[in-house]
Tab-separated table of C-alpha atoms and ligand atoms in Angstrom:
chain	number	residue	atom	x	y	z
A	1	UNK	CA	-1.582	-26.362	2.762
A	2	UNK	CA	1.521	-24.350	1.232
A	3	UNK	CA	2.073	-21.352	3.799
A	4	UNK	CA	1.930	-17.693	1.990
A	5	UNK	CA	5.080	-16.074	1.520
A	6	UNK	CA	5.464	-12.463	2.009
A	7	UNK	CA	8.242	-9.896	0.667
A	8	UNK	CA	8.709	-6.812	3.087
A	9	UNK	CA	11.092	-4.393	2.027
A	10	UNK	CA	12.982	-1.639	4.534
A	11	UNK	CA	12.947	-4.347	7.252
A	12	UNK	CA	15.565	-4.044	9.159
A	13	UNK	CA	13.694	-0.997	11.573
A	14	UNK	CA	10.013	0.396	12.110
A	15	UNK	CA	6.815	-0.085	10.135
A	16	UNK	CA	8.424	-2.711	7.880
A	17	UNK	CA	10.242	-4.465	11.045
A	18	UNK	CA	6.713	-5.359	12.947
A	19	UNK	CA	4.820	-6.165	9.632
A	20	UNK	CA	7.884	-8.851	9.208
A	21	UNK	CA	7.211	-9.881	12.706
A	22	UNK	CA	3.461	-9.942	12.388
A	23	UNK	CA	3.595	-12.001	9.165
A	24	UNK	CA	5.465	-14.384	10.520
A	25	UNK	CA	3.389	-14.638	13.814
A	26	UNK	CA	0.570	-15.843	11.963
A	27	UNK	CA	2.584	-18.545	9.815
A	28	UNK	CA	3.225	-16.762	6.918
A	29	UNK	CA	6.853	-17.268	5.837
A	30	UNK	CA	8.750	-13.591	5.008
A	31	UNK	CA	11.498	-12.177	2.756
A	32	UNK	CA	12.964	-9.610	4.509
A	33	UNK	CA	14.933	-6.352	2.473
A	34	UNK	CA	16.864	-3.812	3.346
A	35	UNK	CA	20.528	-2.511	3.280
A	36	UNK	CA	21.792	-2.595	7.636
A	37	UNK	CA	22.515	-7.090	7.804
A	38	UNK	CA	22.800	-6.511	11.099
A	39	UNK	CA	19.507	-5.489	12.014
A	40	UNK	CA	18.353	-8.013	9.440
A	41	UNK	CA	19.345	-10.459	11.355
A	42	UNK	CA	18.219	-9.034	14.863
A	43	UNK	CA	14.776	-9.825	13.343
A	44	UNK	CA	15.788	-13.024	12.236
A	45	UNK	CA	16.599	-13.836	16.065
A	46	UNK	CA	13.019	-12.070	16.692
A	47	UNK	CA	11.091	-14.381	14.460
A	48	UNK	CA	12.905	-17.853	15.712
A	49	UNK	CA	12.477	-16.853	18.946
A	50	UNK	CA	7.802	-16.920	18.415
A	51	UNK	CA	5.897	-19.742	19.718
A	52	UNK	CA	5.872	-22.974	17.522
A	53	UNK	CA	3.754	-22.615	13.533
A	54	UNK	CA	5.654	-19.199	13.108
A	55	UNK	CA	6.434	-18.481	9.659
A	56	UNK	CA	10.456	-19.233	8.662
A	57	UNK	CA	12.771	-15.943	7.480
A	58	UNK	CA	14.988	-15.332	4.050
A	59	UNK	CA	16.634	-12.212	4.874
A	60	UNK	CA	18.952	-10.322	2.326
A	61	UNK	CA	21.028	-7.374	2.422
A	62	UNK	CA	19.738	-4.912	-0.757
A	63	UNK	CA	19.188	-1.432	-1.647
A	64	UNK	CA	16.060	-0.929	-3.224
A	65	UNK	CA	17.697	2.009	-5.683
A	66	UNK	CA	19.599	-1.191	-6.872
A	67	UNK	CA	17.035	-3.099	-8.963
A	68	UNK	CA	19.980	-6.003	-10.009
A	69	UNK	CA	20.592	-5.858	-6.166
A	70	UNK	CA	16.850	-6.526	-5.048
A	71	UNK	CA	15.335	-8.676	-8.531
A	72	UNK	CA	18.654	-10.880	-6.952
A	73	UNK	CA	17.279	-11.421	-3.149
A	74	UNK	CA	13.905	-11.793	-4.312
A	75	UNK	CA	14.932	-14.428	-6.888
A	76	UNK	CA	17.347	-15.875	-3.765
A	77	UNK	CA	13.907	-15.841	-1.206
A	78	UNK	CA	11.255	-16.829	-3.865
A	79	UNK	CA	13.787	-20.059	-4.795
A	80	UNK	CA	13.664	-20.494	-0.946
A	81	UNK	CA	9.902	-20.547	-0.616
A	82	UNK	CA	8.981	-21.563	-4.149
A	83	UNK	CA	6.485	-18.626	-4.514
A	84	UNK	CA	5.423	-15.070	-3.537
A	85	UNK	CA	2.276	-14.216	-2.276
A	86	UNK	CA	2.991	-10.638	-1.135
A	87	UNK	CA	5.070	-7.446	-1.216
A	88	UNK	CA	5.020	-4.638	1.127
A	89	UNK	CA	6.959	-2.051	-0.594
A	90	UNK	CA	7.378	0.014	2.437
A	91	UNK	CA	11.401	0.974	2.205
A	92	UNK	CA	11.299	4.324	2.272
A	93	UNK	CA	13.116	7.907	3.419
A	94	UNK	CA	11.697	11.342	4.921
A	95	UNK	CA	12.896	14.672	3.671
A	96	UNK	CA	12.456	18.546	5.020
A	97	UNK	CA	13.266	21.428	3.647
A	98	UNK	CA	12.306	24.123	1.420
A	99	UNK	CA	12.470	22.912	-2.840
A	100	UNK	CA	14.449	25.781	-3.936
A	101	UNK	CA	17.394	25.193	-1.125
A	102	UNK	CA	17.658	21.720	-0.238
A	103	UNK	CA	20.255	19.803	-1.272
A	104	UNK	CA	20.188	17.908	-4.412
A	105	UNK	CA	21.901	15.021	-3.130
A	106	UNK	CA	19.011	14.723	-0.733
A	107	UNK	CA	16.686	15.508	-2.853
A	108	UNK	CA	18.003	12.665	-5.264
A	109	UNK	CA	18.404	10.310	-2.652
A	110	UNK	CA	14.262	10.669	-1.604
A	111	UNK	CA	13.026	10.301	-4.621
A	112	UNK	CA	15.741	7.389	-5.789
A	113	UNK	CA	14.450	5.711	-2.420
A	114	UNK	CA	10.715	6.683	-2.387
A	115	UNK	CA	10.118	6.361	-6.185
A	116	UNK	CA	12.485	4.216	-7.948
A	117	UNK	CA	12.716	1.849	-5.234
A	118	UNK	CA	8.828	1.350	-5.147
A	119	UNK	CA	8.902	0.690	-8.741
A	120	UNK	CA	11.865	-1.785	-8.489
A	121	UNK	CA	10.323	-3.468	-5.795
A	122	UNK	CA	6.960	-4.017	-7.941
A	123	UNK	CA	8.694	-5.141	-10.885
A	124	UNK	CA	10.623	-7.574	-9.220
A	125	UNK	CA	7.499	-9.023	-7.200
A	126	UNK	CA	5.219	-9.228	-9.837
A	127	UNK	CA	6.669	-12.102	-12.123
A	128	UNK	CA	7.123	-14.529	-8.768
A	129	UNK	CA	2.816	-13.149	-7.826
A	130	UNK	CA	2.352	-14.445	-11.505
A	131	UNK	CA	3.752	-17.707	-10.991
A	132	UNK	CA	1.851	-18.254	-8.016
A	133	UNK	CA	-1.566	-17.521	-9.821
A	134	UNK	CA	-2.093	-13.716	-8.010
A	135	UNK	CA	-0.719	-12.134	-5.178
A	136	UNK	CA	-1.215	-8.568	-2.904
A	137	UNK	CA	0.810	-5.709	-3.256
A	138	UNK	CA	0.625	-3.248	-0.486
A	139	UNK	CA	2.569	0.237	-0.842
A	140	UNK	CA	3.347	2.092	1.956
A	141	UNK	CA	2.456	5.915	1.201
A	142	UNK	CA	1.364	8.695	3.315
A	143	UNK	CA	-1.018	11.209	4.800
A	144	UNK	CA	0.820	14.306	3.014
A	145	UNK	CA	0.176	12.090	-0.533
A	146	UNK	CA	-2.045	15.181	-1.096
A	147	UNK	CA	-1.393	17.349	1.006
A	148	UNK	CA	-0.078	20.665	0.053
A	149	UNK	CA	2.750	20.370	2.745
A	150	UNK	CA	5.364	23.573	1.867
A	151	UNK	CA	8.984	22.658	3.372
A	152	UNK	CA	7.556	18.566	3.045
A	153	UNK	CA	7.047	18.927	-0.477
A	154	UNK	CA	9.328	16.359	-2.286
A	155	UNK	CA	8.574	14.038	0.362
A	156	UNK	CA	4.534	14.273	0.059
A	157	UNK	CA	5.121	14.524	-3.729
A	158	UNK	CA	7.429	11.185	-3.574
A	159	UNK	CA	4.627	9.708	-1.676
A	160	UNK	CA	1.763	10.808	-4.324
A	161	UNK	CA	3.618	8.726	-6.878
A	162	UNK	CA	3.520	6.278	-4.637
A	163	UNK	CA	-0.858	6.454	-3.986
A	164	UNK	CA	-1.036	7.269	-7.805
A	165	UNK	CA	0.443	4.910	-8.874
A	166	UNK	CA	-1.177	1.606	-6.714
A	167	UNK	CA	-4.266	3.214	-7.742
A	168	UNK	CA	-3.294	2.428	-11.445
A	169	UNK	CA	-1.649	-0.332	-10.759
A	170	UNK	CA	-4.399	-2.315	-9.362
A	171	UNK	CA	-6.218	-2.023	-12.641
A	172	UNK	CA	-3.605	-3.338	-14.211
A	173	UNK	CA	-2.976	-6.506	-12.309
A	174	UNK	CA	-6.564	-7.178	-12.075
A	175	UNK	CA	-6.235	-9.779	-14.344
A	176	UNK	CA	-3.312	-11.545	-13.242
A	177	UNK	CA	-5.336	-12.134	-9.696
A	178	UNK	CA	-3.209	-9.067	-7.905
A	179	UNK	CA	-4.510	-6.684	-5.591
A	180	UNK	CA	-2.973	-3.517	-4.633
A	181	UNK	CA	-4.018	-2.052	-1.310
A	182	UNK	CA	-2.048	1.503	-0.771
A	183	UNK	CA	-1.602	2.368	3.208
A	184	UNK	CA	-1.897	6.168	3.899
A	185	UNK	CA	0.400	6.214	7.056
A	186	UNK	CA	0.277	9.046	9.831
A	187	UNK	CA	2.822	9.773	12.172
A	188	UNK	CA	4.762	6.483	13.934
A	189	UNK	CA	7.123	6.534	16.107
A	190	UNK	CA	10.023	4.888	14.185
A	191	UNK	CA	13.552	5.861	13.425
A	192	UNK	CA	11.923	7.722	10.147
A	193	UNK	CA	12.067	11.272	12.109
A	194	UNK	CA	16.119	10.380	12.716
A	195	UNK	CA	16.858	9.285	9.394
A	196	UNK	CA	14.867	12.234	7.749
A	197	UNK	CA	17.264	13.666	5.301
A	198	UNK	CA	17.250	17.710	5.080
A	199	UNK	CA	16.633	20.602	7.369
A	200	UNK	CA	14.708	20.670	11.154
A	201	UNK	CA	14.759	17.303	13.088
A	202	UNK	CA	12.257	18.110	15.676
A	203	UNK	CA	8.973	16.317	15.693
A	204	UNK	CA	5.478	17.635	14.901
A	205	UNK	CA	4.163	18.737	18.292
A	206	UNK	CA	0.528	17.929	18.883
A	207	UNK	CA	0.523	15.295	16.313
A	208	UNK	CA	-0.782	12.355	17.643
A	209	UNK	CA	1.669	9.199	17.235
A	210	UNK	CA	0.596	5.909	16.846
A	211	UNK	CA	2.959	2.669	16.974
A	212	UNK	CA	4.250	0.351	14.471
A	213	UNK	CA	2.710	-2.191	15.319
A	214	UNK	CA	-0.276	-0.971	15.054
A	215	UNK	CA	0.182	-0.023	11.291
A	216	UNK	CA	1.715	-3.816	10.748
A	217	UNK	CA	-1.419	-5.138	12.111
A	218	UNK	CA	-3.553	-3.488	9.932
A	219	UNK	CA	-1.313	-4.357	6.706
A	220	UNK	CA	-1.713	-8.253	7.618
A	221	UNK	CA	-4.893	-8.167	8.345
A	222	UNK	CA	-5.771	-6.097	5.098
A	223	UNK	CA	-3.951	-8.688	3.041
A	224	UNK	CA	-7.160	-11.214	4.733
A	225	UNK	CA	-9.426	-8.389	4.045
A	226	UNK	CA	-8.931	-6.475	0.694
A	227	UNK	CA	-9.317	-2.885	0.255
A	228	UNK	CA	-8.002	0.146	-1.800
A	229	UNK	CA	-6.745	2.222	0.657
A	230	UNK	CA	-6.338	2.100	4.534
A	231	UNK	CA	-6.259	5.206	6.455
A	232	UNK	CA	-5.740	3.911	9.920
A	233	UNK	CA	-6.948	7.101	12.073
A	234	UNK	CA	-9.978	9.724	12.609
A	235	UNK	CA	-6.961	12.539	12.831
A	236	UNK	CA	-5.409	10.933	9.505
A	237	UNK	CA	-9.197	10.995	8.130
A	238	UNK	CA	-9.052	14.703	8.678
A	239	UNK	CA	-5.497	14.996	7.410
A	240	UNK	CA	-6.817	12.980	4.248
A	241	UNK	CA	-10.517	14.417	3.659
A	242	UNK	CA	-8.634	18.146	4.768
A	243	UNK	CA	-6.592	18.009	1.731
A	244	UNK	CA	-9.236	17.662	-0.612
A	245	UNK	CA	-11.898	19.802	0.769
A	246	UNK	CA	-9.770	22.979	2.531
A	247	UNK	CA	-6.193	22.159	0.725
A	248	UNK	CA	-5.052	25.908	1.793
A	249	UNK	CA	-5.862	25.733	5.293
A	250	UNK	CA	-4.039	22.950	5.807
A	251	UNK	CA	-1.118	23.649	3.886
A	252	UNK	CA	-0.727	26.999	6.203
A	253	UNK	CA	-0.601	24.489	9.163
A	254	UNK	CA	1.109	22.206	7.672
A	255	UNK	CA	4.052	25.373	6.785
A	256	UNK	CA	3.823	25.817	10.409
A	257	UNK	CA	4.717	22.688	11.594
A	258	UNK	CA	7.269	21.821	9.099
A	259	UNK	CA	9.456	25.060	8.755
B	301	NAP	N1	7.037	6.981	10.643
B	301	NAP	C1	6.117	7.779	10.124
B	301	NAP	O1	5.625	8.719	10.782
B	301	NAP	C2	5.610	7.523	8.716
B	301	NAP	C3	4.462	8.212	8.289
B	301	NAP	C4	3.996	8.010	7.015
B	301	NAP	C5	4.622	7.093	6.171
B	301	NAP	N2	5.748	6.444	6.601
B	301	NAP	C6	6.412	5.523	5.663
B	301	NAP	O2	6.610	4.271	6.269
B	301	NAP	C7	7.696	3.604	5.630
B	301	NAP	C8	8.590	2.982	6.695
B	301	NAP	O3	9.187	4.008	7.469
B	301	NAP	P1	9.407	3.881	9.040
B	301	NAP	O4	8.567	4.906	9.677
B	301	NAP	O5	9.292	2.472	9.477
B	301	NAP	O6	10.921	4.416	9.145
B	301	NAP	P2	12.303	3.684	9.491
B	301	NAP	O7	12.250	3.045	10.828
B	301	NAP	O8	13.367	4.710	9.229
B	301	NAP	O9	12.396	2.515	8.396
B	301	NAP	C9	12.743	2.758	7.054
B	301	NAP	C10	13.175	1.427	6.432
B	301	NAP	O10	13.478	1.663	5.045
B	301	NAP	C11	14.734	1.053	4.765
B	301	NAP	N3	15.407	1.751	3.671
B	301	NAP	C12	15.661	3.083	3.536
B	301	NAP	N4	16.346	3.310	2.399
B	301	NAP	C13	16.525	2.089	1.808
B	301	NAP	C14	17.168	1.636	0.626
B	301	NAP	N5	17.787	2.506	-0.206
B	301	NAP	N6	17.150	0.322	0.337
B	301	NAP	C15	16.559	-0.560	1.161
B	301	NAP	N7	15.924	-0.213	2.288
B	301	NAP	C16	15.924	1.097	2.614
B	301	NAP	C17	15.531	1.149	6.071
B	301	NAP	O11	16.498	0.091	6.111
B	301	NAP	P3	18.079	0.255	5.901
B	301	NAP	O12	18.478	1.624	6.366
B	301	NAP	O13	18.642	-0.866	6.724
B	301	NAP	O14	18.308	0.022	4.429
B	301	NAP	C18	14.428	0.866	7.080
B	301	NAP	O15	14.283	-0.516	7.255
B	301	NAP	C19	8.388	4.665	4.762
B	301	NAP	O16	8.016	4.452	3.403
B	301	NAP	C20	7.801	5.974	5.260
B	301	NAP	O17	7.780	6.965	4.263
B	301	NAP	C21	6.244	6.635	7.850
């Protein structure tokens, strides 16, 4: 039986770095994304290095606000494995700081990164998923997607395009046999909090952290076991049903924690 093929973009650290990993573990080959070769090819070494029926690697320096850059190394990885089964869009940037001061350049750089390169990575996946007869998208959003998160608000804004979207979406490529599953994250420990662009590089205190291999685990295994949305955590549940039912309250916390 032809093995699935998986496309993981932002893989070279974090979330997207373990889901590689885990894809491969079980036997599914992976096309891994994302700008740093070097830590590209650390997983590479990762993924040769798993007991015998792993899954084999394509990796591929690009920059998902590039779409000639990425529709190139997918075209490069799908000619490798002759088809495409699934993305992960998952590359993807933090930002703090209050709308009115930030920076533009960081501000253009989020949403380039969290928006455009989410779109990108769809539209270069989804012609390969046709030619295969269907495939999974999964997008890699947020707990803040609605929250009302003052001094977080591009980023949780970014990442509501991102939920709004996959909802959409999935109506969409009904038809051509794709599903879209959308992944409300909460807080991992990953090298996001470094790389945040903007103001105030502490982390939340008293937010519980979970791994990232823990959220790669569930992406795999919801790519087995379809659903709309995963929301990994009873304190993400709150975070989630919070925001709809007492937006306000939270939002005042939420100020707290990111000014
Ligand atoms: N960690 C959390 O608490 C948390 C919570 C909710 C949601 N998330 C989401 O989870 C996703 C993964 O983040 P993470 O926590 O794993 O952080 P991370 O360790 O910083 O990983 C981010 C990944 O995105 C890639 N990336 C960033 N800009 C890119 C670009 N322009 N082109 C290609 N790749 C790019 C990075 O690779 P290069 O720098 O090598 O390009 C890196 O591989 C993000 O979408 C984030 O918003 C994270």
């Amino acid at each position: 039986m032809n093995k699935r093929v998986a496309l993981i973009t932002g893989a070279s650290s974090g979330i997207g770095y373990e889901t590689a990993l885990a894809f491969a573990q079980e036997g599914t080959h992976v096309i891994v994304l994302a700008r740093r070769a070097e830590r590209l090819a650390e997983l590479e070494r990762a993924i040769a290095a798993l007991p015998a029926g792993h899954g084999d690697v394509f990796a591929a320096s690009a920059d998902v606000t590039d779409p000639e850059s990425l529709r190139q190394a997918v075209e490069q990885g799908v000619e490798r494995f002759g088809r495409l089964d699934i993305l992960v869009a998952n590359a993807g940037i933090g930002h703090r700081g209050g709308i009115a001061d930030a920076e533009w350049s960081h501000l253009e750089r989020l949403l380039r990164t969290n928006i455009d390169g989410v779109l990108h990575s769809v539209r270069a996946a989804v012609p390969a998923m046709r030619a295969s007869g269907g495939g999974h998208i999964i997008t890699v959003s947020s707990v803040v997607a609605n929250l009302v998160a003052p001094y977080a608000a591009a980023y949780a804004a970014s990442k509501a395009f991102v939920t709004s979207m996959a909802h959409s979406l999935r109506l969409e490529l009904e038809d051509d046999n794709i599903r879209v599953t959308d992944v409300l994250v909460g807080r991992t420990h990953t090298e996001f909090n470094e790389n945040r662009l903007g103001e105030g590089k502490r982390t939340g205190q008293g937010v519980p952290t979970m791994t990232a291999d823990v959220v790669a685990t569930a992406i795999v295994r919801a790519t087995h076991r379809p659903q709309r949305t995963i929301v990994l955590r009873f304190f993400d549940r709150l975070i989630v049903w919070g925001s709809i039912l007492i937006p306000d309250v939270l939002g005042r916390l939420a100020r707290r924690q990111y000014r």
